């Protein structure tokens, strides 16, 4: 199921018609359990995902499925409260909509978040991990299909998907707030099953520090299309085989929710000091 660029342009047209004066300078996508982080922003208007062509309502508990046109520290932001995943079975188009909406509006910065299982020994439930790189183990790629120039080059370079200066800025904020943090490599599998213990051992051998079912598609799409990407994982559990209890989505959400006060500090401070060169807007497409 290749991405439907016509639907993507319909999504952009629709949002532009609804909010003709919107000029978002940053995008934020909230992962499982971090829905309530939308409250840290001042909202101007909201649209349900179900109203946006190509996006559609989220089918996953803990993902509200609302696009908010909002603001924090004077930075106009499109906040995606909840994400569409490849495992939901609707193909890549809903996964790509947030990226292409931002691109259409000339936004340069996309901050992605997710809940993940911790693989590296020092990762514990409730830790926050800044992504330095990723492993795409989804067995697919949202850019498979006829080449569309709006998506970037035919063969996008991925040697540095996550902007190091943003990672460093995040690290400085964590340090200033005295919030412990980790950095690491995130591996994306399609899900919706969690991994087997053998798969987790394989992922560790492959160099993964954490594992999840998202983020990589949006990150590579955004990077290929010329956006700057930063990403943060909430380590919601230690991965399968590394903890005694079976994994449940309800526990993932509960652990992520418990980290919200720390996320708030990080987002508020980051939004206060986003560098101008990352949040200047390009002309609307
Ligand atoms: N594996 C995959 N996805 C996840 C996990 C996990 O352990 N925890 C939260 N999302």
GROMACS .gro file of C-alpha atoms and ligand atoms in nm:
model
  295
    1UNK     CA    1   0.000   0.000   0.000
    2UNK     CA    2   0.196   0.300  -0.122
    3UNK     CA    3   0.138   0.650   0.009
    4UNK     CA    4  -0.142   0.832  -0.168
    5UNK     CA    5   0.000   1.175  -0.248
    6UNK     CA    6  -0.335   1.295  -0.378
    7UNK     CA    7  -0.486   1.227  -0.034
    8UNK     CA    8  -0.192   1.403   0.128
    9UNK     CA    9  -0.255   1.712  -0.081
   10UNK     CA   10  -0.627   1.694   0.001
   11UNK     CA   11  -0.538   1.686   0.371
   12UNK     CA   12  -0.323   1.995   0.331
   13UNK     CA   13  -0.589   2.177   0.129
   14UNK     CA   14  -0.853   2.091   0.386
   15UNK     CA   15  -0.655   2.222   0.681
   16UNK     CA   16  -0.557   2.532   0.487
   17UNK     CA   17  -0.922   2.601   0.411
   18UNK     CA   18  -1.014   2.558   0.777
   19UNK     CA   19  -0.726   2.766   0.909
   20UNK     CA   20  -0.617   2.999   0.629
   21UNK     CA   21  -0.400   3.217   0.853
   22UNK     CA   22  -0.213   2.931   1.025
   23UNK     CA   23   0.166   2.955   0.996
   24UNK     CA   24   0.291   2.681   1.231
   25UNK     CA   25   0.658   2.713   1.311
   26UNK     CA   26   0.686   2.374   1.482
   27UNK     CA   27   0.511   2.038   1.481
   28UNK     CA   28   0.470   1.808   1.779
   29UNK     CA   29   0.336   1.454   1.761
   30UNK     CA   30   0.233   1.290   2.089
   31UNK     CA   31   0.273   0.917   2.138
   32UNK     CA   32   0.095   0.668   2.364
   33UNK     CA   33   0.012   0.797   2.710
   34UNK     CA   34   0.130   1.152   2.639
   35UNK     CA   35  -0.205   1.279   2.512
   36UNK     CA   36  -0.241   1.518   2.803
   37UNK     CA   37   0.074   1.705   2.702
   38UNK     CA   38  -0.159   1.892   2.466
   39UNK     CA   39  -0.268   2.085   2.777
   40UNK     CA   40   0.075   2.250   2.799
   41UNK     CA   41  -0.014   2.451   2.487
   42UNK     CA   42  -0.265   2.731   2.436
   43UNK     CA   43  -0.513   2.619   2.173
   44UNK     CA   44  -0.651   2.839   1.899
   45UNK     CA   45  -0.855   2.574   1.720
   46UNK     CA   46  -0.879   2.197   1.685
   47UNK     CA   47  -0.979   1.948   1.418
   48UNK     CA   48  -1.059   1.580   1.474
   49UNK     CA   49  -0.838   1.349   1.267
   50UNK     CA   50  -1.159   1.191   1.135
   51UNK     CA   51  -1.235   1.517   0.949
   52UNK     CA   52  -0.897   1.534   0.775
   53UNK     CA   53  -0.878   1.353   0.439
   54UNK     CA   54  -0.629   1.068   0.442
   55UNK     CA   55  -0.575   1.084   0.818
   56UNK     CA   56  -0.886   0.932   0.974
   57UNK     CA   57  -0.971   0.860   1.334
   58UNK     CA   58  -0.716   0.685   1.552
   59UNK     CA   59  -0.812   0.328   1.635
   60UNK     CA   60  -0.579   0.300   1.935
   61UNK     CA   61  -0.666   0.365   2.301
   62UNK     CA   62  -0.467   0.657   2.440
   63UNK     CA   63  -0.448   0.840   2.106
   64UNK     CA   64  -0.710   1.117   2.101
   65UNK     CA   65  -0.684   1.189   1.732
   66UNK     CA   66  -0.701   1.569   1.735
   67UNK     CA   67  -0.495   1.822   1.547
   68UNK     CA   68  -0.453   2.138   1.753
   69UNK     CA   69  -0.347   2.472   1.615
   70UNK     CA   70  -0.183   2.605   1.926
   71UNK     CA   71   0.100   2.802   2.072
   72UNK     CA   72   0.359   2.792   2.349
   73UNK     CA   73   0.617   3.062   2.424
   74UNK     CA   74   0.498   3.252   2.118
   75UNK     CA   75   0.577   2.960   1.886
   76UNK     CA   76   0.277   2.873   1.670
   77UNK     CA   77   0.256   2.493   1.665
   78UNK     CA   78   0.059   2.215   1.501
   79UNK     CA   79   0.014   1.959   1.774
   80UNK     CA   80  -0.087   1.610   1.666
   81UNK     CA   81  -0.256   1.458   1.969
   82UNK     CA   82  -0.222   1.091   1.886
   83UNK     CA   83  -0.074   0.906   1.593
   84UNK     CA   84  -0.183   0.671   1.320
   85UNK     CA   85   0.030   0.357   1.301
   86UNK     CA   86   0.114   0.126   1.013
   87UNK     CA   87  -0.028  -0.169   1.210
   88UNK     CA   88  -0.372  -0.007   1.203
   89UNK     CA   89  -0.385  -0.141   0.851
   90UNK     CA   90  -0.474   0.173   0.657
   91UNK     CA   91  -0.137   0.186   0.482
   92UNK     CA   92   0.120   0.464   0.493
   93UNK     CA   93  -0.101   0.759   0.401
   94UNK     CA   94  -0.239   0.829   0.752
   95UNK     CA   95   0.113   0.789   0.893
   96UNK     CA   96   0.246   1.042   0.644
   97UNK     CA   97  -0.026   1.307   0.682
   98UNK     CA   98   0.129   1.495   0.978
   99UNK     CA   99   0.462   1.527   0.796
  100UNK     CA  100   0.310   1.643   0.469
  101UNK     CA  101   0.076   1.886   0.644
  102UNK     CA  102   0.374   2.048   0.811
  103UNK     CA  103   0.568   2.051   0.488
  104UNK     CA  104   0.275   2.215   0.311
  105UNK     CA  105   0.256   2.489   0.574
  106UNK     CA  106   0.628   2.554   0.546
  107UNK     CA  107   0.710   2.425   0.895
  108UNK     CA  108   1.067   2.313   0.940
  109UNK     CA  109   1.068   2.142   1.277
  110UNK     CA  110   0.902   1.816   1.380
  111UNK     CA  111   0.930   1.684   1.735
  112UNK     CA  112   0.820   1.321   1.760
  113UNK     CA  113   0.741   1.128   2.077
  114UNK     CA  114   0.658   0.768   2.149
  115UNK     CA  115   0.636   0.500   2.415
  116UNK     CA  116   0.896   0.226   2.380
  117UNK     CA  117   1.031  -0.085   2.546
  118UNK     CA  118   1.378  -0.051   2.697
  119UNK     CA  119   1.636  -0.303   2.581
  120UNK     CA  120   1.967  -0.157   2.699
  121UNK     CA  121   2.049  -0.261   3.055
  122UNK     CA  122   2.040   0.088   3.202
  123UNK     CA  123   1.690   0.168   3.069
  124UNK     CA  124   1.407   0.148   3.320
  125UNK     CA  125   1.032   0.206   3.297
  126UNK     CA  126   0.970   0.579   3.327
  127UNK     CA  127   1.303   0.686   3.173
  128UNK     CA  128   1.310   0.943   2.894
  129UNK     CA  129   1.537   0.868   2.598
  130UNK     CA  130   1.648   1.113   2.329
  131UNK     CA  131   1.676   0.937   1.993
  132UNK     CA  132   2.016   0.955   1.829
  133UNK     CA  133   1.941   0.716   1.543
  134UNK     CA  134   1.704   0.438   1.443
  135UNK     CA  135   1.672   0.092   1.293
  136UNK     CA  136   1.390   0.051   1.044
  137UNK     CA  137   1.286  -0.309   1.099
  138UNK     CA  138   0.932  -0.263   0.973
  139UNK     CA  139   1.006  -0.461   0.663
  140UNK     CA  140   0.879  -0.171   0.458
  141UNK     CA  141   0.935   0.196   0.394
  142UNK     CA  142   0.673   0.468   0.344
  143UNK     CA  143   0.869   0.600   0.045
  144UNK     CA  144   0.828   0.279  -0.154
  145UNK     CA  145   0.632   0.366  -0.467
  146UNK     CA  146   0.661   0.601  -0.760
  147UNK     CA  147   0.894   0.890  -0.683
  148UNK     CA  148   0.715   1.210  -0.584
  149UNK     CA  149   0.945   1.514  -0.584
  150UNK     CA  150   0.752   1.667  -0.292
  151UNK     CA  151   0.871   1.375  -0.076
  152UNK     CA  152   1.237   1.458  -0.133
  153UNK     CA  153   1.502   1.280  -0.338
  154UNK     CA  154   1.448   0.929  -0.476
  155UNK     CA  155   1.724   0.799  -0.248
  156UNK     CA  156   1.724   1.014   0.066
  157UNK     CA  157   2.037   1.021   0.278
  158UNK     CA  158   1.972   0.910   0.636
  159UNK     CA  159   2.318   0.956   0.787
  160UNK     CA  160   2.177   1.209   1.033
  161UNK     CA  161   1.800   1.191   1.074
  162UNK     CA  162   1.785   1.336   1.427
  163UNK     CA  163   1.937   1.685   1.442
  164UNK     CA  164   2.233   1.664   1.683
  165UNK     CA  165   2.202   2.027   1.793
  166UNK     CA  166   1.842   1.964   1.901
  167UNK     CA  167   1.946   1.651   2.086
  168UNK     CA  168   2.216   1.853   2.265
  169UNK     CA  169   1.966   2.127   2.346
  170UNK     CA  170   1.733   1.867   2.495
  171UNK     CA  171   2.019   1.724   2.700
  172UNK     CA  172   2.102   2.071   2.836
  173UNK     CA  173   1.737   2.121   2.932
  174UNK     CA  174   1.727   1.785   3.109
  175UNK     CA  175   2.043   1.876   3.298
  176UNK     CA  176   1.915   2.221   3.394
  177UNK     CA  177   1.590   2.070   3.523
  178UNK     CA  178   1.785   1.792   3.696
  179UNK     CA  179   1.581   1.532   3.512
  180UNK     CA  180   1.776   1.213   3.436
  181UNK     CA  181   1.770   1.119   3.069
  182UNK     CA  182   1.920   0.865   2.829
  183UNK     CA  183   2.010   0.874   2.463
  184UNK     CA  184   1.992   0.584   2.226
  185UNK     CA  185   1.892   0.401   1.913
  186UNK     CA  186   1.523   0.322   1.859
  187UNK     CA  187   1.423   0.017   1.659
  188UNK     CA  188   1.081   0.018   1.491
  189UNK     CA  189   0.891  -0.304   1.422
  190UNK     CA  190   0.541  -0.299   1.279
  191UNK     CA  191   0.365  -0.452   1.580
  192UNK     CA  192   0.088  -0.482   1.683
  193UNK     CA  193   0.234  -0.774   1.880
  194UNK     CA  194   0.500  -0.689   2.131
  195UNK     CA  195   0.826  -0.873   2.073
  196UNK     CA  196   0.924  -1.220   2.187
  197UNK     CA  197   1.218  -1.246   2.427
  198UNK     CA  198   1.422  -1.397   2.141
  199UNK     CA  199   1.341  -1.096   1.923
  200UNK     CA  200   1.449  -0.865   2.202
  201UNK     CA  201   1.783  -1.051   2.226
  202UNK     CA  202   1.818  -1.014   1.849
  203UNK     CA  203   1.741  -0.641   1.867
  204UNK     CA  204   2.003  -0.594   2.138
  205UNK     CA  205   2.260  -0.768   1.917
  206UNK     CA  206   2.161  -0.544   1.627
  207UNK     CA  207   2.234  -0.233   1.829
  208UNK     CA  208   1.885  -0.129   1.941
  209UNK     CA  209   1.852   0.040   2.280
  210UNK     CA  210   1.472   0.061   2.271
  211UNK     CA  211   1.193  -0.082   2.060
  212UNK     CA  212   0.857   0.046   1.946
  213UNK     CA  213   0.603   0.045   1.665
  214UNK     CA  214   0.623   0.401   1.535
  215UNK     CA  215   0.827   0.719   1.486
  216UNK     CA  216   1.071   0.583   1.227
  217UNK     CA  217   0.831   0.629   0.933
  218UNK     CA  218   0.748   0.988   1.029
  219UNK     CA  219   1.113   1.066   1.104
  220UNK     CA  220   1.242   0.941   0.773
  221UNK     CA  221   0.960   1.102   0.576
  222UNK     CA  222   1.020   1.434   0.748
  223UNK     CA  223   1.395   1.418   0.705
  224UNK     CA  224   1.364   1.322   0.339
  225UNK     CA  225   1.126   1.614   0.283
  226UNK     CA  226   1.376   1.854   0.437
  227UNK     CA  227   1.228   1.898   0.786
  228UNK     CA  228   1.443   1.893   1.100
  229UNK     CA  229   1.356   1.608   1.333
  230UNK     CA  230   1.398   1.547   1.705
  231UNK     CA  231   1.245   1.254   1.891
  232UNK     CA  232   1.193   1.148   2.248
  233UNK     CA  233   1.089   0.806   2.380
  234UNK     CA  234   0.918   0.735   2.704
  235UNK     CA  235   1.059   0.402   2.813
  236UNK     CA  236   0.729   0.258   2.926
  237UNK     CA  237   0.856  -0.088   3.019
  238UNK     CA  238   1.161  -0.306   2.993
  239UNK     CA  239   1.123  -0.511   2.676
  240UNK     CA  240   0.980  -0.865   2.664
  241UNK     CA  241   1.186  -1.120   2.855
  242UNK     CA  242   1.355  -0.848   3.061
  243UNK     CA  243   1.065  -0.813   3.302
  244UNK     CA  244   0.858  -1.074   3.479
  245UNK     CA  245   0.509  -0.951   3.387
  246UNK     CA  246   0.350  -0.971   3.042
  247UNK     CA  247   0.332  -0.639   2.855
  248UNK     CA  248   0.001  -0.457   2.828
  249UNK     CA  249  -0.098  -0.136   2.652
  250UNK     CA  250  -0.275  -0.022   2.970
  251UNK     CA  251   0.055  -0.041   3.165
  252UNK     CA  252   0.239   0.138   2.884
  253UNK     CA  253  -0.011   0.424   2.902
  254UNK     CA  254   0.001   0.437   3.282
  255UNK     CA  255   0.381   0.460   3.292
  256UNK     CA  256   0.391   0.722   3.018
  257UNK     CA  257   0.127   0.929   3.196
  258UNK     CA  258   0.333   0.921   3.515
  259UNK     CA  259   0.619   1.095   3.330
  260UNK     CA  260   0.400   1.386   3.213
  261UNK     CA  261   0.528   1.637   3.473
  262UNK     CA  262   0.883   1.577   3.346
  263UNK     CA  263   0.772   1.598   2.984
  264UNK     CA  264   0.603   1.928   3.063
  265UNK     CA  265   0.926   2.080   3.193
  266UNK     CA  266   1.116   1.958   2.889
  267UNK     CA  267   0.863   2.080   2.632
  268UNK     CA  268   0.808   2.417   2.798
  269UNK     CA  269   1.178   2.487   2.812
  270UNK     CA  270   1.246   2.356   2.464
  271UNK     CA  271   0.968   2.569   2.314
  272UNK     CA  272   1.108   2.872   2.501
  273UNK     CA  273   1.444   2.836   2.336
  274UNK     CA  274   1.384   2.689   1.993
  275UNK     CA  275   1.648   2.844   1.767
  276UNK     CA  276   1.513   3.084   1.506
  277UNK     CA  277   1.678   2.902   1.218
  278UNK     CA  278   1.472   2.591   1.298
  279UNK     CA  279   1.139   2.763   1.339
  280UNK     CA  280   1.141   3.015   1.059
  281UNK     CA  281   0.873   2.915   0.811
  282UNK     CA  282   0.914   2.848   0.442
  283UNK     CA  283   0.652   2.981   0.200
  284UNK     CA  284   0.326   2.783   0.212
  285UNK     CA  285   0.338   2.520  -0.065
  286LIG     N1  286   0.768  -0.300   2.240
  286LIG     C1  287   0.714  -0.237   2.135
  286LIG     N2  288   0.644  -0.125   2.148
  286LIG     C2  289   0.628  -0.074   2.271
  286LIG     C3  290   0.683  -0.137   2.384
  286LIG     C4  291   0.757  -0.256   2.367
  286LIG     O1  292   0.807  -0.317   2.463
  286LIG     N3  293   0.648  -0.060   2.491
  286LIG     C5  294   0.577   0.045   2.443
  286LIG     N4  295   0.565   0.037   2.310
   0.00000   0.00000   0.00000
